[in-house]
Coordinates of C-alpha atoms in Angstrom, one line a residue:
X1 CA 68.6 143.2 96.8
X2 CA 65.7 145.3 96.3
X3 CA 62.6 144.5 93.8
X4 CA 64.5 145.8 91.1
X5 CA 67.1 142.8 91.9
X6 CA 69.8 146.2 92.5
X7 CA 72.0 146.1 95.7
X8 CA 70.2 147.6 98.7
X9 CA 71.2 147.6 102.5
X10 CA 70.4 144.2 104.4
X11 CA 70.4 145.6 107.8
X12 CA 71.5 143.6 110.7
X13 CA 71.4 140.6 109.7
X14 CA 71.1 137.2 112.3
X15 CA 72.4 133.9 111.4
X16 CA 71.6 130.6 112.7
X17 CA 71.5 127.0 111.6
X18 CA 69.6 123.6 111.8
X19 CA 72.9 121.3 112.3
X20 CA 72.1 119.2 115.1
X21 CA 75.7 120.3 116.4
X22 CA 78.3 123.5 115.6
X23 CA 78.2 127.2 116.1
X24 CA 77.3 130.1 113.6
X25 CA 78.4 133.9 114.3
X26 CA 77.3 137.2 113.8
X27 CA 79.4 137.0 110.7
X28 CA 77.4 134.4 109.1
X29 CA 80.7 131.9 109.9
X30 CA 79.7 128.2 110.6
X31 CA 81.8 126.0 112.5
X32 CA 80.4 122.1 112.7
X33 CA 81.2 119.9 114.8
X34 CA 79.7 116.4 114.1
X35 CA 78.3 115.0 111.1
X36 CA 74.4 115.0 110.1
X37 CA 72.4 117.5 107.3
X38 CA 70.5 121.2 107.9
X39 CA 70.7 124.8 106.8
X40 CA 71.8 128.1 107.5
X41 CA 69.4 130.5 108.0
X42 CA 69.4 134.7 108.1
X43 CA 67.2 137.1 108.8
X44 CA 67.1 140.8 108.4
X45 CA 66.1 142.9 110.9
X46 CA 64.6 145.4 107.7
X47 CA 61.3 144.1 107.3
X48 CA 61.9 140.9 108.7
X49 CA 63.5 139.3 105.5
X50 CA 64.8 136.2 105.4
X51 CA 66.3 133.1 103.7
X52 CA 67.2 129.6 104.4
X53 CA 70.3 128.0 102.2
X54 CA 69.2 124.4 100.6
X55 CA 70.0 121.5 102.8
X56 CA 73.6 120.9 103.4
X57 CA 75.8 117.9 104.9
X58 CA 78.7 117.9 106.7
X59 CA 81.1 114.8 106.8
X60 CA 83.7 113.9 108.9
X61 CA 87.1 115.4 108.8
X62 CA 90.5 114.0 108.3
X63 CA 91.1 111.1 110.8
X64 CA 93.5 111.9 113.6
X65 CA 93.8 108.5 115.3
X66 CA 93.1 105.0 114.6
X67 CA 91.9 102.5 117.2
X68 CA 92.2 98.3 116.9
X69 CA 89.7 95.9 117.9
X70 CA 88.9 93.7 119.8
X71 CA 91.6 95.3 121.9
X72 CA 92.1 92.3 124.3
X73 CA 91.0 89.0 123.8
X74 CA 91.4 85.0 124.6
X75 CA 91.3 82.8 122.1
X76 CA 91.3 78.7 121.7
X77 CA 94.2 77.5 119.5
X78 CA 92.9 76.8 115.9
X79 CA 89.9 80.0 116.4
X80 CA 89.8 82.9 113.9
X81 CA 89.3 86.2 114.9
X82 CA 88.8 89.1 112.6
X83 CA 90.6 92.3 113.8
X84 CA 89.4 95.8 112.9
X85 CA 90.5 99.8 112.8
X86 CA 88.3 102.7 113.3
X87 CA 89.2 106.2 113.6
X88 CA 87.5 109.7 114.4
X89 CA 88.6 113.1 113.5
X90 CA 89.4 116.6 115.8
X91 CA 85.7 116.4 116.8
X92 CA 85.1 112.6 117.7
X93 CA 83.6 112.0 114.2
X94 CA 83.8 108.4 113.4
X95 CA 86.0 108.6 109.9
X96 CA 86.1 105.5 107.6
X97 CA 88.4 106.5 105.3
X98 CA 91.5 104.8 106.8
X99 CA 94.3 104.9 104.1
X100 CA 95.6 101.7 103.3
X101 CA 95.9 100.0 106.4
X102 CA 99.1 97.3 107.4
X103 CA 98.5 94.9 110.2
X104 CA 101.4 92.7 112.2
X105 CA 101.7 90.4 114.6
X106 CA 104.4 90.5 117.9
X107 CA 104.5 87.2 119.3
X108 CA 104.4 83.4 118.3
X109 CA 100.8 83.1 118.6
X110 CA 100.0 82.2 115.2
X111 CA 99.7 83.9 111.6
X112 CA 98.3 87.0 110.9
X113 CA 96.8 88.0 107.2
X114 CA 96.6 91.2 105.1
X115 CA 93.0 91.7 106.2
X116 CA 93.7 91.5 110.0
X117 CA 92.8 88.0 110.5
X118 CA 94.5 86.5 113.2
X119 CA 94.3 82.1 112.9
X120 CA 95.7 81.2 116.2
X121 CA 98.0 78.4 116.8
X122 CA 100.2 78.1 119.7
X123 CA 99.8 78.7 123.2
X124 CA 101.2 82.1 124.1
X125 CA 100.4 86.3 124.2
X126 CA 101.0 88.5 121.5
X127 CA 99.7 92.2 120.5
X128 CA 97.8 93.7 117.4
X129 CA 99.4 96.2 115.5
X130 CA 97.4 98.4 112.9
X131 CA 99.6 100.7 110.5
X132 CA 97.4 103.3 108.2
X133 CA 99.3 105.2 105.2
X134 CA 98.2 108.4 106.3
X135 CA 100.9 107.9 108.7
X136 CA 98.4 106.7 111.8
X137 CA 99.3 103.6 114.1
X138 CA 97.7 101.6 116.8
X139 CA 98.8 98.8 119.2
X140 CA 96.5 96.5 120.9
X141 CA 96.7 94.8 124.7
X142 CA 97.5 91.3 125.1
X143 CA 96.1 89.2 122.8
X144 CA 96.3 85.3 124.7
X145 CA 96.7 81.8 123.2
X146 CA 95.1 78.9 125.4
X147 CA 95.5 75.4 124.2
X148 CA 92.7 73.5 122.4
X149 CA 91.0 70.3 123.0
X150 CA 92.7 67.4 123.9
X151 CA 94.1 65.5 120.8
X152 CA 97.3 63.5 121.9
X153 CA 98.2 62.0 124.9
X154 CA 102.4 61.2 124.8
X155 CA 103.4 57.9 127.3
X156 CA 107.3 59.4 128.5
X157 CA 109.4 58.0 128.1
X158 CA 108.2 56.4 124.9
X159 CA 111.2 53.5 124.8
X160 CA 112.5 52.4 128.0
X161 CA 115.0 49.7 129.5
X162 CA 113.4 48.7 133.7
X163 CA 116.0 46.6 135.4
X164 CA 114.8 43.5 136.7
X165 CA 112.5 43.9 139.6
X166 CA 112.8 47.7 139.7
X167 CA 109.9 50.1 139.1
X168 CA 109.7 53.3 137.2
X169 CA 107.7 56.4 137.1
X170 CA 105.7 56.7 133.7
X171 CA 104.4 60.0 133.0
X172 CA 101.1 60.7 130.5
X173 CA 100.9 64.5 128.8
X174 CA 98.5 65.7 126.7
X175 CA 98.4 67.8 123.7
X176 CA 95.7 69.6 121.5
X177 CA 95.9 69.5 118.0
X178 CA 98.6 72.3 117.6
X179 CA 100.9 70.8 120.2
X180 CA 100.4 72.4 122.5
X181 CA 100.7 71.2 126.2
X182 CA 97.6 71.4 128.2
X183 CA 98.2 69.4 130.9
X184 CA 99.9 66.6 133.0
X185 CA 97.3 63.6 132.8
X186 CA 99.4 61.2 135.2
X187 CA 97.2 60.3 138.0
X188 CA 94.0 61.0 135.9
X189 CA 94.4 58.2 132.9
X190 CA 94.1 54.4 133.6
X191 CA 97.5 52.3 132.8
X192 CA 97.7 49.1 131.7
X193 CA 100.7 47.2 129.9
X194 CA 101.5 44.4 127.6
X195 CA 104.1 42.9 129.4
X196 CA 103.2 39.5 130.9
X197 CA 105.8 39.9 133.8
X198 CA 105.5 43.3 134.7
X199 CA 102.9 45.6 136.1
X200 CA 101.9 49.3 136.3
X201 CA 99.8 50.6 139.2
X202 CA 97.0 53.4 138.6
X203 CA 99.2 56.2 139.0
X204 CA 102.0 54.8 135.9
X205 CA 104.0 53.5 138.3
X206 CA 105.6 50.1 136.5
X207 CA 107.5 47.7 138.4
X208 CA 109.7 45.4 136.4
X209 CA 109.4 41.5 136.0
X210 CA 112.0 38.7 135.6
X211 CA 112.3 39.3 131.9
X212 CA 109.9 40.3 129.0
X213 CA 109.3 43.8 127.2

């Protein structure tokens, strides 16, 4: 516009832009890229006018894919583990607007809730699966089970019948508190009995007496 504010030929005009990221054209058309605030700026190439828009910001666009994480992971029987989803648009933007998002569990690993909290339980491997409304999915890698602390410790057989003067070969597993087997503990535990005619060696080996139980 001229000083009278009527239409008046702008010349060739330049365009650029204070984004820290995107392209502008000799048509004045802006293309971002990633997120973050600045202006568009032309100038005229009649008397070097110019103008600089207000300050602008450009968000992320729709999200294209979703990741889950942790995306592999051990974890001790009775832990809790918080899985989570993030997603990025066409340009790598990370995008937080995720739909509503639907989690599951594939394996017998333990329970997982609404949230995407995982309470593990059993001994085992299972994956993450993350399911958004906007019709985006994710699968983790294995997710493993190891047992927990030792809680039990099961005597096998627990009911037994020796004949007289034969032995017989006790065994001694233990458990955490999820039953889970952790290991054999035969030759590591110290045996004793309460029968007065028989004996058991350090390695659960019981050799029957003349009579008793």
């Amino acid at each position: 516009f001229d000083s009278a504010n009527n239409p008046a030929p702008a010349g060739i005009l330049t365009w650029s832009h204070g984004f820290g990221t995107g392209t502008i054209d000799s048509n004045g058309l802006f293309t971002p890229v990633g997120v973050g605030t600045g202006t568009i700026h032309v100038t005229s190439s009649l008397y070097g006018i110019s103008d600089t828009t207000g300050s602008m910001y450009v968000r992320a666009g729709a999200p294209i894919e979703i990741t889950v994480s942790p995306d592999t992971l051990t974890m001790i029987a009775g832990d809790s583990q918080l899985f989570l989803a993030s997603g990025i648009d066409k340009n790598s933007n990370a995008v937080t607007d995720l739909g509503t998002l639907t989690w599951e569990l594939v394996g017998d690993i333990g329970t997982l809730d609404s949230t995407g909290i995982l309470s593990a339980t059993h001994a085992g491997f299972g994956i993450i699966s993350a399911h958004s409304s906007l019709g985006l999915n994710d699968v983790s890698d294995t997710i493993r089970v190891v047992p927990g602390s030792l809680v039990t410790l099961d005597v096998l057989p627990p009911t037994n019948v020796v004949p007289t003067l034969q032995t017989y070969q006790y065994a001694a597993l233990g458990y955490d508190a999820f039953s889970n087997f952790i290991a054999d503990f035969t030759d590591s535990v110290t045996w004793s009995t309460t029968d007065l005619v028989g004996s058991i060696n350090s390695t659960g080996l019981y050799t029957a007496g003349l009579i008793g139980t």
